[in-house]
Short mmCIF file of N, CA and C in Angstrom, two decimals:
data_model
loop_
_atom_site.label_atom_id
_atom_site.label_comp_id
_atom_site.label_asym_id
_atom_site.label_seq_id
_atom_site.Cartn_x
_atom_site.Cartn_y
_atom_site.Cartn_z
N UNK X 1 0.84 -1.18 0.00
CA UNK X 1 0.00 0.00 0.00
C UNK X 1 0.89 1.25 0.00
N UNK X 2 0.77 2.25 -0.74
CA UNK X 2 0.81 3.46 -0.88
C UNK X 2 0.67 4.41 0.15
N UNK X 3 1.66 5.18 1.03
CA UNK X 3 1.69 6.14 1.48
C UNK X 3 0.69 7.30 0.76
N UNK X 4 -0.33 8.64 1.48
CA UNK X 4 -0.59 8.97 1.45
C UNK X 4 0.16 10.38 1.73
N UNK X 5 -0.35 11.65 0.96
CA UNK X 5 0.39 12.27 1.41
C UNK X 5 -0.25 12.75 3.04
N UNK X 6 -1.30 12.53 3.86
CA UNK X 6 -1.59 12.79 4.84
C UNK X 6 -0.47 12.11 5.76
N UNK X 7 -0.19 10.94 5.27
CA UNK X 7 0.91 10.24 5.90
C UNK X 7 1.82 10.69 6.50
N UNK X 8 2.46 11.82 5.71
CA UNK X 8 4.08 12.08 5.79
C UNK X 8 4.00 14.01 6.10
N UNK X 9 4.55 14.56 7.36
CA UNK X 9 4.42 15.80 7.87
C UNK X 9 6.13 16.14 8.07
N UNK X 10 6.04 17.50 7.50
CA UNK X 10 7.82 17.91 7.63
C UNK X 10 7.29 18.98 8.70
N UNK X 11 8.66 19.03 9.39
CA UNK X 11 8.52 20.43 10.21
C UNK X 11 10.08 20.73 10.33
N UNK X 12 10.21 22.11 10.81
CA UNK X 12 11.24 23.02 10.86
C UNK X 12 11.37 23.31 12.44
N UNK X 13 12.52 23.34 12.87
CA UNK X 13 12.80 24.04 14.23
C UNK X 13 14.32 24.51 14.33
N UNK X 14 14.26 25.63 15.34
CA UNK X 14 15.22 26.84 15.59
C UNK X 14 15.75 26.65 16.67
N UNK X 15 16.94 26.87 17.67
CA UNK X 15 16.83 26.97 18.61
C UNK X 15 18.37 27.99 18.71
N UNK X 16 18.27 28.72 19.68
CA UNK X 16 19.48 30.24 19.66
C UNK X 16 19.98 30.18 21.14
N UNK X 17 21.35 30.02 21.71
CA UNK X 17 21.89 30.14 22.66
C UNK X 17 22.95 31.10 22.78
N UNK X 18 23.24 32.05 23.55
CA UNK X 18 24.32 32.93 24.12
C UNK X 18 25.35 31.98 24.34
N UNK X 19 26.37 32.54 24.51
CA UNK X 19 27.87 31.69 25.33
C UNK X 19 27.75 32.64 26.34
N UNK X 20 28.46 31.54 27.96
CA UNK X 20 28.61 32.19 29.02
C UNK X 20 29.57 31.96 29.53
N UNK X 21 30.19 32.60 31.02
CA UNK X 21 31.23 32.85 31.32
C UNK X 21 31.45 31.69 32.37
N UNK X 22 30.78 31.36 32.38
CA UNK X 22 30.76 30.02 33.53
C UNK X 22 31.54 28.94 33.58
N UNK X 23 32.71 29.00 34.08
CA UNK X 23 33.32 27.88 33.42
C UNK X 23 33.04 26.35 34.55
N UNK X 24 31.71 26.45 35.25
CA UNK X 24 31.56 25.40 35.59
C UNK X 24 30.15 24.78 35.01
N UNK X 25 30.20 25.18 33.90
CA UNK X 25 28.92 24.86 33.15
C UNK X 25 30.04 24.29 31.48
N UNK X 26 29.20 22.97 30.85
CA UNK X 26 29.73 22.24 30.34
C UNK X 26 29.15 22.70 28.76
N UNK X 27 29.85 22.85 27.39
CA UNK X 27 29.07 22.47 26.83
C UNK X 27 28.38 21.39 26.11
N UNK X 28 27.56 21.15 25.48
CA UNK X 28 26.72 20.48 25.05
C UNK X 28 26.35 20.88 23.88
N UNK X 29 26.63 19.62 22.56
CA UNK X 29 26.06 19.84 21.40
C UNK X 29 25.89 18.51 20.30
N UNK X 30 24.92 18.29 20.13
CA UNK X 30 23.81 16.84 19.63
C UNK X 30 24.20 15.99 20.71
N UNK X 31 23.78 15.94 21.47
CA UNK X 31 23.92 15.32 23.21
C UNK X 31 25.34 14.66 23.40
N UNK X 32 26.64 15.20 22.84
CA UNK X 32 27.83 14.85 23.46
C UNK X 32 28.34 16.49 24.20
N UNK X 33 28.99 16.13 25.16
CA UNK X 33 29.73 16.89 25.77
C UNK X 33 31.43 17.46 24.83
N UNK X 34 31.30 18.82 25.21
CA UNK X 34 32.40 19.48 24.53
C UNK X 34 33.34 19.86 25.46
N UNK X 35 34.10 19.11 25.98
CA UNK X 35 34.99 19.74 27.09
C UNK X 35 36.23 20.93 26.51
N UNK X 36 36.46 21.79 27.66
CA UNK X 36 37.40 22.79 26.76
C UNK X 36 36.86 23.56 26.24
N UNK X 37 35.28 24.13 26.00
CA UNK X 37 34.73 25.04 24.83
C UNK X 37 34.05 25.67 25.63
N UNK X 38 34.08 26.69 25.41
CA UNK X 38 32.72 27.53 26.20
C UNK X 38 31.25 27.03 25.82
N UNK X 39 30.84 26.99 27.05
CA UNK X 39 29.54 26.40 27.15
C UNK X 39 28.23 27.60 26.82
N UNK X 40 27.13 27.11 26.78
CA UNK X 40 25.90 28.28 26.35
C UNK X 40 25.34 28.23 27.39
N UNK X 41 24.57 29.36 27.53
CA UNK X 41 23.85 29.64 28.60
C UNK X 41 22.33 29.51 28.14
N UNK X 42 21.92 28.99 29.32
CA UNK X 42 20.32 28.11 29.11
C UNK X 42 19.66 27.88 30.19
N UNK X 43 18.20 27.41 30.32
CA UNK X 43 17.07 27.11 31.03
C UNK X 43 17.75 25.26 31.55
N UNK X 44 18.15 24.59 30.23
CA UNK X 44 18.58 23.15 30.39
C UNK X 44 20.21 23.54 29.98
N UNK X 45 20.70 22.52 29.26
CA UNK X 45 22.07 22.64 28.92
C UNK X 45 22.36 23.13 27.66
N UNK X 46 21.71 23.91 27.35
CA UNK X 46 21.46 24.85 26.38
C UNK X 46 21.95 24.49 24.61
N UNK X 47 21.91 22.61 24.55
CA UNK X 47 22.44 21.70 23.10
C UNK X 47 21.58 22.20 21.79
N UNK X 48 22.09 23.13 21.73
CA UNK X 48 21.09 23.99 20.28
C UNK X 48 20.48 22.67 19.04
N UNK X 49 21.51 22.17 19.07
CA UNK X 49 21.31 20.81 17.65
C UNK X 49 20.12 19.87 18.12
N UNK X 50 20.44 19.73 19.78
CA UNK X 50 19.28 18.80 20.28
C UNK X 50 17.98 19.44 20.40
N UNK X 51 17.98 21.12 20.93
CA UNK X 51 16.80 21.34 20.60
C UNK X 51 16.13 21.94 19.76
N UNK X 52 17.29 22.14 18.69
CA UNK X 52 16.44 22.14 16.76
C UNK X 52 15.93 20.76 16.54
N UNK X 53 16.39 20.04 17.03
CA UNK X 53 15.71 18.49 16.11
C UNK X 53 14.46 18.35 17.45
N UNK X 54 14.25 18.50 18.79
CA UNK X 54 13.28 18.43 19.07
C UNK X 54 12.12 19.26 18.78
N UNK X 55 12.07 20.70 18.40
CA UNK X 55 11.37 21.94 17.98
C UNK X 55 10.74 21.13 16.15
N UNK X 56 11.95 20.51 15.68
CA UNK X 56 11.42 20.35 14.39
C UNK X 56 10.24 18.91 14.34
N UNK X 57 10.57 17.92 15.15
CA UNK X 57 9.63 16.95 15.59
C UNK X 57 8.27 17.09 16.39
N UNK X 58 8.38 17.97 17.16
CA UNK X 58 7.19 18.40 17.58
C UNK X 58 6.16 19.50 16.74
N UNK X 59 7.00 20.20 16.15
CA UNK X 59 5.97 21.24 15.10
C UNK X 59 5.58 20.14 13.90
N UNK X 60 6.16 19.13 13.79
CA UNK X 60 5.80 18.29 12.50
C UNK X 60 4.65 17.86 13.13
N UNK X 61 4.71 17.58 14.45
CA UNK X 61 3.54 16.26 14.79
C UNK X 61 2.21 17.09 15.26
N UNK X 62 2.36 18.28 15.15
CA UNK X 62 1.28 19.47 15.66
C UNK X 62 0.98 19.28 16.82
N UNK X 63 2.40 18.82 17.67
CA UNK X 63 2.02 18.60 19.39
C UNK X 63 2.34 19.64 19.69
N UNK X 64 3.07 20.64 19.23
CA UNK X 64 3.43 21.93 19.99
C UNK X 64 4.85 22.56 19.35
N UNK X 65 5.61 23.08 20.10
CA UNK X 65 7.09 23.61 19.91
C UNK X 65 7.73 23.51 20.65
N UNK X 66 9.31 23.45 20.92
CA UNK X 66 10.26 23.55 21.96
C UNK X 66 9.58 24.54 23.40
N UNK X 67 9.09 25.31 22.88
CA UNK X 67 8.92 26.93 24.39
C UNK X 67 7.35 26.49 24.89
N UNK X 68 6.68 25.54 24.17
CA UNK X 68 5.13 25.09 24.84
C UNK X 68 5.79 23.95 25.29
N UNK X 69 6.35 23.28 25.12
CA UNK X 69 6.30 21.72 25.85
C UNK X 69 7.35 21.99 27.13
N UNK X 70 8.89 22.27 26.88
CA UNK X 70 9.62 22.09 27.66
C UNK X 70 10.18 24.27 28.37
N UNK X 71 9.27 24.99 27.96
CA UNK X 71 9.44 26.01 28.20
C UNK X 71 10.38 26.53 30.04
N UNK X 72 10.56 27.93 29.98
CA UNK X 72 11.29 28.54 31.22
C UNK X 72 10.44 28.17 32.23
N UNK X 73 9.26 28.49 32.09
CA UNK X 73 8.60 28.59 33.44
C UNK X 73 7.92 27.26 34.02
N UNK X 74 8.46 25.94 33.07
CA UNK X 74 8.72 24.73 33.49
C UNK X 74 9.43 24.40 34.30
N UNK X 75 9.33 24.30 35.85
CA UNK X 75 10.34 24.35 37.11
C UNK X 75 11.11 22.67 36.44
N UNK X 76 10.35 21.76 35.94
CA UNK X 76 10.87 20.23 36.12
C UNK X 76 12.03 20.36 34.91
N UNK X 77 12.22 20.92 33.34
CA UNK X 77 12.77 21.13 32.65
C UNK X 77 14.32 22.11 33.28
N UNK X 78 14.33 22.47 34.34
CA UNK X 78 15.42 23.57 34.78
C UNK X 78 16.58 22.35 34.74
N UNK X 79 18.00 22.43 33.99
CA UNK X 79 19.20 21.87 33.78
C UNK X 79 19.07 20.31 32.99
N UNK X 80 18.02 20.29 32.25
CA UNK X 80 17.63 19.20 31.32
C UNK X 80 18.60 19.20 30.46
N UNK X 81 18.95 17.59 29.98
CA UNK X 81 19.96 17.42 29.02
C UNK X 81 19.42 17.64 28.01
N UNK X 82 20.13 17.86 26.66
CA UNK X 82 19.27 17.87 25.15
C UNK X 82 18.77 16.43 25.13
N UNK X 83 19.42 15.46 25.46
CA UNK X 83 19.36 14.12 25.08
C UNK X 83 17.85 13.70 25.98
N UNK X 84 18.07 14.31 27.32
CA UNK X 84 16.54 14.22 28.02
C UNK X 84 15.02 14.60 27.23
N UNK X 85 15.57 16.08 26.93
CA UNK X 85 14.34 16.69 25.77
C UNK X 85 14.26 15.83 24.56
N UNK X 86 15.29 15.60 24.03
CA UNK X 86 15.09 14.84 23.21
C UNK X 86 14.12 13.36 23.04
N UNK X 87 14.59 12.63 24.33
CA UNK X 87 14.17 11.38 24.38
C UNK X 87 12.17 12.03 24.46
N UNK X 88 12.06 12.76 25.34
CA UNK X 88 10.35 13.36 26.08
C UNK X 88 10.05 13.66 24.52
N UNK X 89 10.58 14.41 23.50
CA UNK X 89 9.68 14.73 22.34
C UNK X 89 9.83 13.34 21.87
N UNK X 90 10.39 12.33 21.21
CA UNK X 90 10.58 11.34 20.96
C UNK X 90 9.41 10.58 21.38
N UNK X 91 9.15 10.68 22.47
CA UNK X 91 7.94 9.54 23.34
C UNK X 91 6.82 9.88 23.22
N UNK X 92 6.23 11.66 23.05
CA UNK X 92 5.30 12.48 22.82
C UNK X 92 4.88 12.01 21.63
N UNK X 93 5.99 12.23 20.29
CA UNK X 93 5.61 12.21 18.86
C UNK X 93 5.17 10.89 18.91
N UNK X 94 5.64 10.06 19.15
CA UNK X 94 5.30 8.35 18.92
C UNK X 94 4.45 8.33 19.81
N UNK X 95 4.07 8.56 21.03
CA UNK X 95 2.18 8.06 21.55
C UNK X 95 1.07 9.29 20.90
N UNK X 96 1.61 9.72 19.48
CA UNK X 96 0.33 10.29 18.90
C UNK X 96 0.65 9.78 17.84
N UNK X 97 1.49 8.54 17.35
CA UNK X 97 1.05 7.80 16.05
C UNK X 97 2.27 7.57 15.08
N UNK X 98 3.16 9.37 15.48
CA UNK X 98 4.11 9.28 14.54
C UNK X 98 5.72 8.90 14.72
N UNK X 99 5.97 8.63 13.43
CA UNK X 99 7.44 7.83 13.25
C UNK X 99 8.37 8.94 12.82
N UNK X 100 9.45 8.98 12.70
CA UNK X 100 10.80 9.60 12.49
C UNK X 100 11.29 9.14 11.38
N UNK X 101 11.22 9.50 10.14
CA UNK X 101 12.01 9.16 8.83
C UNK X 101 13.53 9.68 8.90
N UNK X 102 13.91 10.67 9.35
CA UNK X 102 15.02 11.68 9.27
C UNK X 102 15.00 12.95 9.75
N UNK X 103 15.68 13.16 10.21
CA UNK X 103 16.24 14.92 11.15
C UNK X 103 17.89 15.12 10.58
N UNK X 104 17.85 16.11 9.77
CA UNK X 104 18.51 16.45 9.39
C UNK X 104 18.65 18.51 10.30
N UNK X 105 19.90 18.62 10.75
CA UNK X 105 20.02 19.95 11.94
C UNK X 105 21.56 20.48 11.08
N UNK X 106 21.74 21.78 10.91
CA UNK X 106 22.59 22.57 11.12
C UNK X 106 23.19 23.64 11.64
N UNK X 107 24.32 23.38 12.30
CA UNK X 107 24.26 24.52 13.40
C UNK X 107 25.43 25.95 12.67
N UNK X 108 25.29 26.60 13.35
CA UNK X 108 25.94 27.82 12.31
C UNK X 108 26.39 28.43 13.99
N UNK X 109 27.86 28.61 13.65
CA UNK X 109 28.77 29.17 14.81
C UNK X 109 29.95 29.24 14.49
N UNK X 110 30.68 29.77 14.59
CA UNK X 110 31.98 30.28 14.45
C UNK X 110 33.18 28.77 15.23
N UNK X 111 32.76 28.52 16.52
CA UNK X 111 33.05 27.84 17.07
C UNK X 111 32.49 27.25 17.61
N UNK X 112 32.40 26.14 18.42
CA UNK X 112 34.02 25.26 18.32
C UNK X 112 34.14 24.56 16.70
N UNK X 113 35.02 24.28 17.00
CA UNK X 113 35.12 22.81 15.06
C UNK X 113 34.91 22.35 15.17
N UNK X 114 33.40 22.10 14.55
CA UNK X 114 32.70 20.86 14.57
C UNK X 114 32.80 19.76 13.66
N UNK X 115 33.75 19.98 12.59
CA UNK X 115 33.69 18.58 11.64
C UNK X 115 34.85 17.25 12.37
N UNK X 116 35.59 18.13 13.40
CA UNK X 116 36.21 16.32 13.74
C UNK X 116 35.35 15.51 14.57
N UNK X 117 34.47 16.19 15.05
CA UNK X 117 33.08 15.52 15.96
C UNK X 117 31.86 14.88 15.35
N UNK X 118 31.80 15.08 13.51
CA UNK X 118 30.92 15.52 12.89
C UNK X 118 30.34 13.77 13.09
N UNK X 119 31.18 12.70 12.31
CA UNK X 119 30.33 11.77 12.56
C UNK X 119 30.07 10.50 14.23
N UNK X 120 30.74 11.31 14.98
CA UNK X 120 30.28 11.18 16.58
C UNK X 120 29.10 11.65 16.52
N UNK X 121 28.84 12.73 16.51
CA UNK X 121 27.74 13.53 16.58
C UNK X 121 26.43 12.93 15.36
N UNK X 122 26.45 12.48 14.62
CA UNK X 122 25.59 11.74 13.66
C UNK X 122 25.40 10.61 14.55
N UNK X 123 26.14 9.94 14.76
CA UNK X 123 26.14 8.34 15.30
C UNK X 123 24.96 8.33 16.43
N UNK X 124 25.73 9.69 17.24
CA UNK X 124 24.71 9.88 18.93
C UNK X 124 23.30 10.35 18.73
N UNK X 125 23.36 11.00 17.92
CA UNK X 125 22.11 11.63 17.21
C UNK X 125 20.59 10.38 16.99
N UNK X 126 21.76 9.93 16.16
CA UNK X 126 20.54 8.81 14.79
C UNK X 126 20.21 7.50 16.26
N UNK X 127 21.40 7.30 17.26
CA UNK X 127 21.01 6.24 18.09
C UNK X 127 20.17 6.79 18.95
N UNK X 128 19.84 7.96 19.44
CA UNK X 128 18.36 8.09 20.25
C UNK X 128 17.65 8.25 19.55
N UNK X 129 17.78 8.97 18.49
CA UNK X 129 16.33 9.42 17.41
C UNK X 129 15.78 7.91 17.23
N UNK X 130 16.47 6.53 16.51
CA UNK X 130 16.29 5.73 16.00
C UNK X 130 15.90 5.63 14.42
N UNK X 131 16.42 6.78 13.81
CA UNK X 131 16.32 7.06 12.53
C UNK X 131 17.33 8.05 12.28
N UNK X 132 18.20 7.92 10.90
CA UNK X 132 19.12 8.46 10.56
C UNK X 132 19.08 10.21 10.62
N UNK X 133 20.38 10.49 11.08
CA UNK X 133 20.42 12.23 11.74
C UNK X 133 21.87 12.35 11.25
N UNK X 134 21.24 13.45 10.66
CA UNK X 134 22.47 13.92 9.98
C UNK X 134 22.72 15.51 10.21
N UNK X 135 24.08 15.95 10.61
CA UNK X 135 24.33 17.03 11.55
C UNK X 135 25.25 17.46 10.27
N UNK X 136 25.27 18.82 10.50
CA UNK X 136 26.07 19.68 9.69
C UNK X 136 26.77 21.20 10.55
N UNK X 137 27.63 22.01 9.86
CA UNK X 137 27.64 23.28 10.75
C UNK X 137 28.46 24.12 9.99
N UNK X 138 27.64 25.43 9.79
CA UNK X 138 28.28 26.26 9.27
C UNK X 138 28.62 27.48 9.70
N UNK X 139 29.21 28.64 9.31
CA UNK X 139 29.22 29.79 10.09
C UNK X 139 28.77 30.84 9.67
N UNK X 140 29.08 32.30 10.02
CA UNK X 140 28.35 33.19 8.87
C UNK X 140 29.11 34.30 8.21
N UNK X 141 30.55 33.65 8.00
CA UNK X 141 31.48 34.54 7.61
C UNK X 141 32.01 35.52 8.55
N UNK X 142 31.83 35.41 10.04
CA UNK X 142 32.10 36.95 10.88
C UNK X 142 30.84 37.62 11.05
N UNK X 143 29.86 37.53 10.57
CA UNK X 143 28.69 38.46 10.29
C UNK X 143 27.43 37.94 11.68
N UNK X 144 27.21 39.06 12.21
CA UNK X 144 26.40 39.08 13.61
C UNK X 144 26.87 38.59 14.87
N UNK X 145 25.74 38.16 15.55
CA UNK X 145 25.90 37.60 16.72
C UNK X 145 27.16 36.38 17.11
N UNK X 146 26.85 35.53 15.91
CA UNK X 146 27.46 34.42 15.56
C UNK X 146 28.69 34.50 14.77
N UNK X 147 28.77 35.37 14.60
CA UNK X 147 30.20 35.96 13.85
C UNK X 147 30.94 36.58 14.63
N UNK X 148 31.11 37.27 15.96
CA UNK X 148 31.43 37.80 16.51
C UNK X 148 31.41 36.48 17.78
N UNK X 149 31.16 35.36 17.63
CA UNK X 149 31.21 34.83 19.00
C UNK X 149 30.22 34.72 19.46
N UNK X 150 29.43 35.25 20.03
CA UNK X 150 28.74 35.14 21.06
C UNK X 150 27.49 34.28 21.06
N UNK X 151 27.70 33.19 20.49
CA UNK X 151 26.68 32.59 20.88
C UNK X 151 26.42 31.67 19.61
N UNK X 152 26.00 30.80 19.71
CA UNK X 152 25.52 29.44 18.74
C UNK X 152 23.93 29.69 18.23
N UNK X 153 23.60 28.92 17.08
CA UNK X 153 22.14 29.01 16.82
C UNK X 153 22.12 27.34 15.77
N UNK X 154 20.85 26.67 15.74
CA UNK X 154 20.70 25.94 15.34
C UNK X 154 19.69 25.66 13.98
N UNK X 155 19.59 25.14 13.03
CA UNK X 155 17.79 24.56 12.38
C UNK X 155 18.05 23.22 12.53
N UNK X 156 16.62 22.76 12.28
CA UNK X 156 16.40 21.64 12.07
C UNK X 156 15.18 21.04 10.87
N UNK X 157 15.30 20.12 10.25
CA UNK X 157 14.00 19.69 9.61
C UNK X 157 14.02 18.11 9.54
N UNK X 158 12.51 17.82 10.27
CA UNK X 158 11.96 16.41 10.67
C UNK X 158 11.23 16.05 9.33
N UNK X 159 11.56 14.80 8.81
CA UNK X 159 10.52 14.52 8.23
C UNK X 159 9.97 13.07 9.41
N UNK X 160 8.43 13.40 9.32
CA UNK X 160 7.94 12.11 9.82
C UNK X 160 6.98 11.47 9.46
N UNK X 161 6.25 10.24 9.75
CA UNK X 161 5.58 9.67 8.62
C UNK X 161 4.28 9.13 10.35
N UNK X 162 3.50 8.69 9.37
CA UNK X 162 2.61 7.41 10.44
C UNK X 162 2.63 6.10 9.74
N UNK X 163 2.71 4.83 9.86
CA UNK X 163 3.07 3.78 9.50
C UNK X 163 1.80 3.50 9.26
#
């Protein structure tokens, strides 16, 4: 049988973090730890890649967005891993029907270098998602926020299906 196109829902998600001065705060990016890098400042552990691919799975499944589900003024979400958010949208999208074809996320930052991490970061990705994730990262030439440092930003796009 033939997929329908009702079947199959794409969605897009964003997610934007500052860098902070904290050097007892770790960073975090597609749920591995970056030791040595300045970390972002956040509500959870502020893994931009983890919460573009959760923002893009939940707007696909019309359960909500990153800032309705796991939002600030969520006391239980305060120092959540990406990999935590991650797994909660994961469990959300699938007890309303839907599956995970692919999450494809790129993050755009100046720093750290992300291509010797690049297929760590795929591997860790695609093994919680349970469907292939493919991570990328670019920068913006020097230009803004992110060009100047200060801070990381992410997209993401889910495709997902219902079986």
């Amino acid at each position: 049988m033939a997929m329908t196109f009702s079947d199959m829902r794409v969605g897009t998600g964003f997610d934007v973090h500052a860098f902070c001065d904290d050097p007892n705060r770790t960073l975090y990016l597609a749920c591995l730890p970056w030791p040595g890098e300045q970390a972002l400042e956040g509500h959870s552990d502020a893994d931009v890649i983890a919460h573009a691919a959760c923002d893009a799975i939940l707007i696909a499944s019309g359960i909500g967005d990153l800032g309705a589900i796991f939002g600030t003024g969520q006391p239980q979400w305060d120092g959540a891993s990406g990999e935590t958010l991650l797994k909660e949208s994961l469990r959300l999208v699938r007890e309303d029907g839907w599956q995970i074809a692919n999450i494809s996320v790129q993050m755009l930052g100046q720093k750290p270098r992300f291509l010797p991490r690049k297929a760590e970061a795929e591997e860790r990705m695609s093994a919680i998602v349970g469907a292939p994730v493919s991570v990328s990262a670019s920068t913006t030439d020097h230009l803004g926020f992110i060009g100047r440092k200060e801070g990381l930003a992410a997209i993401a796009t889910a495709l997902l299906f219902r079986p």
